[in-house]
Coordinates of C-alpha atoms in Angstrom, one line a residue:
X582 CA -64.4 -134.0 -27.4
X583 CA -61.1 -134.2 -26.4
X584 CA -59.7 -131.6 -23.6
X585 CA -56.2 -130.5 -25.0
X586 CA -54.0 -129.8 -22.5
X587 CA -51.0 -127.3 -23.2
X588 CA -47.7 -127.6 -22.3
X589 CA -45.0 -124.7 -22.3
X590 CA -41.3 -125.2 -21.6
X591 CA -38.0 -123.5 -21.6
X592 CA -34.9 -125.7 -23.1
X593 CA -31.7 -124.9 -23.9
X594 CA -30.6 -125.8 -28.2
X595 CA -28.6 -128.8 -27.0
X596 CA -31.3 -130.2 -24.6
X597 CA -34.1 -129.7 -27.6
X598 CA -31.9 -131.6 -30.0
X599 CA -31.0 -134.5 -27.3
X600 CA -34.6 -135.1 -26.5
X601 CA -35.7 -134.8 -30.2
X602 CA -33.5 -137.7 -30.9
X603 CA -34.4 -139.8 -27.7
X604 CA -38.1 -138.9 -28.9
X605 CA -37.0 -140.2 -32.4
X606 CA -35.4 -143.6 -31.3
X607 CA -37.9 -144.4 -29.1
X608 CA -40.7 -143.7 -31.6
X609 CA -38.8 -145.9 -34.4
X610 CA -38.1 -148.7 -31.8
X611 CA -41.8 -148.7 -31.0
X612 CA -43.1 -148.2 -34.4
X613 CA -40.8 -151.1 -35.8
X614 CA -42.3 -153.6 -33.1
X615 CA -45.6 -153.1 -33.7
X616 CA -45.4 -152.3 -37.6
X617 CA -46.1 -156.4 -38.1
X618 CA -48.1 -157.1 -35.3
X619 CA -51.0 -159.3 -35.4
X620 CA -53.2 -156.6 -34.5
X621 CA -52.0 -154.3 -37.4
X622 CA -50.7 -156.7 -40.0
X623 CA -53.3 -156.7 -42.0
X624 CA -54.2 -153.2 -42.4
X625 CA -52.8 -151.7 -45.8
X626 CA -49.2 -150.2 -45.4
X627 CA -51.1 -147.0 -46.2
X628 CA -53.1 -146.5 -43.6
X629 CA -51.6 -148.7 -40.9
X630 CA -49.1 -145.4 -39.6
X631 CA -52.2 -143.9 -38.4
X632 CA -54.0 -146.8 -37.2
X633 CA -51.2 -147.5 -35.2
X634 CA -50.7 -143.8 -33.5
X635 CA -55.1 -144.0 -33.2
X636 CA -54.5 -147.2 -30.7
X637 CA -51.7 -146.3 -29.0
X638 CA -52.1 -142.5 -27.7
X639 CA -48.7 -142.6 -26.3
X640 CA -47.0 -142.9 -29.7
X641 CA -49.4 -139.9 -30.9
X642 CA -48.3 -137.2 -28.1
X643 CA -44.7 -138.2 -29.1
X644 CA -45.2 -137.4 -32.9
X645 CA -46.4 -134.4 -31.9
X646 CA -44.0 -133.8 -29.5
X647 CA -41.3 -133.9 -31.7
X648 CA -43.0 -131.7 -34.6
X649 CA -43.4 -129.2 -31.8
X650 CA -39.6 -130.0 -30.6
X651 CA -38.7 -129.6 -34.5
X652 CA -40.6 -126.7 -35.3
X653 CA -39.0 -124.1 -32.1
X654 CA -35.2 -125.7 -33.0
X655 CA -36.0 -124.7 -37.1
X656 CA -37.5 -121.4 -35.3
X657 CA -34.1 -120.9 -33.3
X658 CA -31.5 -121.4 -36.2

């Protein structure tokens, strides 16, 4: 099993919603680059999204980095 490791941080609304969007470019960027590749080309359009975030770990702690990110600035307004 998997140790989670917790993360708590204090950021101001305009810092949450800058990072949110570098979060979201970067994540798009990445996800349209490897969308096609050979190693996930052939996987059904379905389930490739999660395939993709299951073999690369990075692109998983930024999803749910930016639901967390999403969920406090929905919290603040």
């Amino acid at each position: 099993m998997k140790q989670p490791v917790e993360i708590s941080t204090e950021l101001t609304q305009q810092e949450a919603e800058l990072l949110l969007a570098e979060l979201r470019g970067r994540y798009s960027q990445v996800l349209n680059e490897v969308w096609y590749a050979d190693q996930f080309r052939l996987i059904p359009e379905g389930l490739r999204h999660g395939s993709i975030l299951n073999a690369m770990p990075l692109m998983a702690a930024q999803k749910r980095l930016m639901g967390a990110l999403t969920h406090s600035l929905r919290a603040v307004k």
